[in-house]
Amino acid sequence: MAFQFQLPDIGEGVVEGEIVSWKVKVGDKVKLDQPLVEIMTDKATVEIPSPRAGTVSKINFKEGETCPVGQVLVEIDDGGATASAPPPAPSGNGHGHKPAPASVAAAAAATPAATATSRGSIEVVDVSQSRERVLATPATRRLARQMGVEIGRVTPTGKHGRVTTEDVKRHQSLGTTQQLPKGQPIAIAKGGDEERIPLRGIRRKIAEQMSRSVHTAAHFTYVEEVDMTELVAVRERAKSRASERGVKLNYLPFIIKACVSGLKKWPQLNASLDETTQEIVQKRYYHIGIAAQGPHCLAVSVVREADKRSIFDLSKEIDRLGEAVRTGTATRDELTGSTFTISSLGKLGGVLATPIINFPEVAIVGVHKIEERPAVRNGQIVARHLMNLSISVDHRIADGWDGAMFLQDVKSLLEDPTTMFMEMV
């Protein structure tokens, strides 16, 4: 008989997951802990292993569909009696909450006015009642509150009458409280030899996040040239000692330290806007996001408490997180919670970029390539190691002066590493 495996509670506040890809198909024999499916939540993509050995008898959600926590994801014939067990408790940081078992979810679905309100459970409402009671995830409701949108007036386009985040954004962009028509999607006509790739998983989440950022934060960008010659020499001298400690030393740890120092002086750049309370939240902790290209897409890993780490410690942590991103083993905690982001393409950094803010942060710094170029020093043309830094700032929260002065402080620390070391904790 079939064992009914429900989608487990993947992490705090997660109520559903999108099916990115199935690793098995109906009829496949699976072993205990064999990878079953890749699931994307609003924070990270995780691979879920099989809880039983047996034969896959039924798959209840297709790739691209969304499965609520607690719903039966897949059925596995393990030769025993039919069973439907509650999903296992999450491992790792212990922040998870016990989701509703399938029997509770089924009962709620059969009761039109029932609503499960605990975290990790399924929200079910009667969409035939007042539009004030709508079917939407907590994340969508939170977005509506942040945008000042009355969710009961939003026209739903999701499955079973669900209001989606895109519905909320579209409602606000049209600036009306009346019943809104569905947005008209753009169709791309076939024009020759093409390949069509479904926009799903992390790629779709990035698209949604970037779209939200550019349509919410009021971006402006400021650029400064930095003379890295002295820091290049410092790094060259420190490479052998770093190697003795198993550290591959690059410039990013120094840039992080300079940025943290600047953020302490300009705290409005290490902040977020709480739109529900209309408060600017200045953060006294420094979790620095590192935006870099992973094997499939852009990823932002988070170096926590960067102000309390040494240069060597920062190097080790950056390498550890980078490896986790490359191998797809990065956890939700390692990909969320940054307060300020640095975007770097290393040697491919180019001359200039206008990075998009990692919303809801206030600013992001773009790091560009270091190259030897001619510069005028004391009336003489000399070769110097020069680099451009760009910063994009949310003009709602910080002024041009703030962004420019912050980058000037970062520039002064990088150009004279001695002063940077004096400011380090």
Short mmCIF file of C-alpha atoms in Angstrom, two decimals, residues 192-380:
data_model
loop_
_atom_site.label_atom_id
_atom_site.label_comp_id
_atom_site.label_asym_id
_atom_site.label_seq_id
_atom_site.Cartn_x
_atom_site.Cartn_y
_atom_site.Cartn_z
CA GLY A 192 12.68 30.55 -35.96
CA ASP A 193 14.85 27.96 -34.23
CA GLU A 194 14.16 28.50 -30.53
CA GLU A 195 14.29 26.78 -27.17
CA ARG A 196 11.62 27.57 -24.56
CA ILE A 197 12.70 27.24 -20.93
CA PRO A 198 10.05 27.50 -18.18
CA LEU A 199 10.56 30.53 -15.93
CA ARG A 200 10.44 28.80 -12.58
CA GLY A 201 12.42 28.10 -9.47
CA ILE A 202 15.18 30.49 -8.42
CA ARG A 203 15.17 32.26 -11.80
CA ARG A 204 11.52 33.25 -11.38
CA LYS A 205 12.09 34.30 -7.78
CA ILE A 206 14.99 36.53 -8.87
CA ALA A 207 12.76 38.05 -11.56
CA GLU A 208 10.07 38.81 -9.00
CA GLN A 209 12.54 40.23 -6.47
CA MET A 210 14.33 42.45 -8.99
CA SER A 211 11.03 43.70 -10.39
CA ARG A 212 9.81 44.53 -6.92
CA SER A 213 13.04 46.35 -6.09
CA VAL A 214 13.07 48.62 -9.15
CA HIS A 215 9.35 49.39 -8.80
CA THR A 216 9.56 50.16 -5.07
CA ALA A 217 12.97 51.62 -4.20
CA ALA A 218 13.85 54.96 -5.81
CA HIS A 219 17.29 54.06 -7.19
CA PHE A 220 20.18 56.43 -7.75
CA THR A 221 23.79 55.46 -8.43
CA TYR A 222 27.05 57.19 -7.54
CA VAL A 223 30.48 56.11 -8.83
CA GLU A 224 34.00 56.73 -7.55
CA GLU A 225 37.47 55.73 -8.74
CA VAL A 226 39.67 54.10 -6.09
CA ASP A 227 43.45 53.83 -6.17
CA MET A 228 44.09 50.30 -4.88
CA THR A 229 47.88 50.39 -5.32
CA GLU A 230 48.71 50.36 -1.59
CA LEU A 231 46.16 47.63 -0.87
CA VAL A 232 47.52 45.52 -3.74
CA ALA A 233 50.93 45.69 -2.05
CA VAL A 234 49.47 44.83 1.37
CA ARG A 235 47.67 41.81 -0.03
CA GLU A 236 50.80 40.65 -1.84
CA ARG A 237 52.78 40.77 1.41
CA ALA A 238 50.02 38.97 3.35
CA LYS A 239 49.42 36.15 0.83
CA SER A 240 52.12 33.84 2.21
CA ARG A 241 50.89 34.16 5.80
CA ALA A 242 47.33 33.60 4.63
CA SER A 243 48.42 30.51 2.72
CA GLU A 244 50.03 29.09 5.88
CA ARG A 245 46.58 29.29 7.50
CA GLY A 246 44.82 27.70 4.55
CA VAL A 247 43.35 31.01 3.40
CA LYS A 248 43.13 32.17 -0.20
CA LEU A 249 43.31 35.91 0.29
CA ASN A 250 41.57 38.22 -2.19
CA TYR A 251 40.35 41.82 -1.98
CA LEU A 252 36.77 41.20 -0.94
CA PRO A 253 37.46 40.90 2.83
CA PHE A 254 39.17 44.30 2.78
CA ILE A 255 36.24 45.82 0.90
CA ILE A 256 33.81 44.32 3.43
CA LYS A 257 35.77 45.82 6.31
CA ALA A 258 35.85 49.24 4.64
CA CYS A 259 32.10 49.08 3.97
CA VAL A 260 31.29 48.08 7.56
CA SER A 261 33.33 51.02 8.80
CA GLY A 262 31.42 53.32 6.44
CA LEU A 263 28.06 51.88 7.52
CA LYS A 264 28.83 52.64 11.15
CA LYS A 265 29.34 56.28 10.16
CA TRP A 266 26.33 56.37 7.80
CA PRO A 267 23.78 54.09 9.51
CA GLN A 268 20.92 55.06 7.20
CA LEU A 269 22.56 52.86 4.56
CA ASN A 270 22.41 49.81 6.86
CA ALA A 271 18.67 50.05 7.23
CA SER A 272 15.25 49.10 5.87
CA LEU A 273 11.92 50.90 5.63
CA ASP A 274 9.08 49.31 7.61
CA GLU A 275 6.23 50.42 5.38
CA THR A 276 3.58 49.11 7.75
CA THR A 277 4.68 51.45 10.56
CA GLN A 278 6.42 54.08 8.39
CA GLU A 279 9.64 53.67 10.37
CA ILE A 280 13.23 53.62 9.15
CA VAL A 281 14.89 50.67 10.90
CA GLN A 282 18.60 51.37 11.33
CA LYS A 283 20.41 48.13 12.15
CA ARG A 284 23.29 47.93 14.59
CA TYR A 285 24.36 44.55 13.26
CA TYR A 286 26.26 44.04 10.03
CA HIS A 287 25.28 41.01 7.97
CA ILE A 288 26.91 41.58 4.59
CA GLY A 289 25.39 39.95 1.53
CA ILE A 290 27.79 38.84 -1.20
CA ALA A 291 26.07 38.76 -4.58
CA ALA A 292 27.88 36.48 -6.98
CA GLN A 293 27.10 34.17 -9.86
CA GLY A 294 26.28 30.60 -8.87
CA PRO A 295 26.18 27.57 -11.20
CA HIS A 296 22.66 28.38 -12.38
CA CYS A 297 21.90 31.96 -11.35
CA LEU A 298 22.80 34.88 -9.13
CA ALA A 299 22.89 34.13 -5.41
CA VAL A 300 23.39 36.31 -2.34
CA SER A 301 25.17 34.53 0.50
CA VAL A 302 25.36 36.26 3.88
CA VAL A 303 28.46 36.86 6.01
CA ARG A 304 27.00 37.40 9.46
CA GLU A 305 28.53 39.79 12.02
CA ALA A 306 31.14 40.92 9.53
CA ASP A 307 32.23 43.68 11.92
CA LYS A 308 33.46 41.07 14.42
CA ARG A 309 35.54 39.01 11.98
CA SER A 310 39.20 39.32 11.03
CA ILE A 311 40.38 39.60 7.43
CA PHE A 312 41.44 35.93 7.45
CA ASP A 313 38.16 34.86 9.06
CA LEU A 314 36.18 36.78 6.45
CA SER A 315 38.19 35.07 3.69
CA LYS A 316 37.40 31.62 5.08
CA GLU A 317 33.70 32.41 5.47
CA ILE A 318 33.43 33.85 1.95
CA ASP A 319 35.07 30.71 0.53
CA ARG A 320 32.83 28.43 2.60
CA LEU A 321 29.66 30.20 1.50
CA GLY A 322 30.83 30.33 -2.12
CA GLU A 323 31.37 26.57 -2.13
CA ALA A 324 27.92 26.01 -0.62
CA VAL A 325 26.35 28.13 -3.38
CA ARG A 326 28.30 26.34 -6.13
CA THR A 327 27.31 22.89 -4.87
CA GLY A 328 23.70 23.84 -4.15
CA THR A 329 24.03 23.02 -0.44
CA ALA A 330 23.57 26.56 0.93
CA THR A 331 20.91 26.70 3.64
CA ARG A 332 18.08 29.19 3.95
CA ASP A 333 19.90 30.97 6.80
CA GLU A 334 23.02 31.31 4.63
CA LEU A 335 21.03 33.02 1.87
CA THR A 336 18.82 35.39 3.88
CA GLY A 337 19.05 38.17 6.44
CA SER A 338 21.64 40.50 4.89
CA THR A 339 21.54 44.17 5.88
CA PHE A 340 23.77 45.52 3.07
CA THR A 341 25.00 43.86 -0.11
CA ILE A 342 28.22 43.90 -2.13
CA SER A 343 28.00 42.76 -5.75
CA SER A 344 31.23 41.50 -7.26
CA LEU A 345 32.13 39.66 -10.44
CA GLY A 346 35.81 39.54 -9.55
CA LYS A 347 38.11 39.83 -12.55
CA LEU A 348 35.06 40.12 -14.81
CA GLY A 349 33.82 43.12 -12.86
CA GLY A 350 33.94 45.51 -15.82
CA VAL A 351 34.32 49.28 -15.64
CA LEU A 352 30.93 50.34 -14.30
CA ALA A 353 27.54 48.93 -13.28
CA THR A 354 24.37 50.20 -11.65
CA PRO A 355 23.44 47.27 -9.36
CA ILE A 356 19.83 46.79 -8.30
CA ILE A 357 19.25 47.09 -4.56
CA ASN A 358 18.72 43.82 -2.72
CA PHE A 359 15.27 44.85 -1.45
CA PRO A 360 14.34 45.69 1.32
CA GLU A 361 17.88 46.90 1.96
CA VAL A 362 18.75 50.54 1.31
CA ALA A 363 22.00 50.25 -0.64
CA ILE A 364 24.26 47.95 -2.65
CA VAL A 365 27.89 48.43 -3.70
CA GLY A 366 29.21 47.24 -7.05
CA VAL A 367 32.87 46.20 -7.14
CA HIS A 368 34.64 46.41 -10.50
CA LYS A 369 37.90 45.04 -11.79
CA ILE A 370 41.28 46.28 -10.64
CA GLU A 371 43.61 47.07 -13.51
CA GLU A 372 46.83 48.97 -14.00
CA ARG A 373 46.12 52.30 -15.68
CA PRO A 374 47.94 55.63 -16.08
CA ALA A 375 47.29 58.21 -13.38
CA VAL A 376 48.65 61.64 -12.57
CA ARG A 377 50.51 61.81 -9.24
CA ASN A 378 52.54 64.86 -8.24
CA GLY A 379 52.46 66.14 -11.80
CA GLN A 380 53.79 62.87 -13.21
#
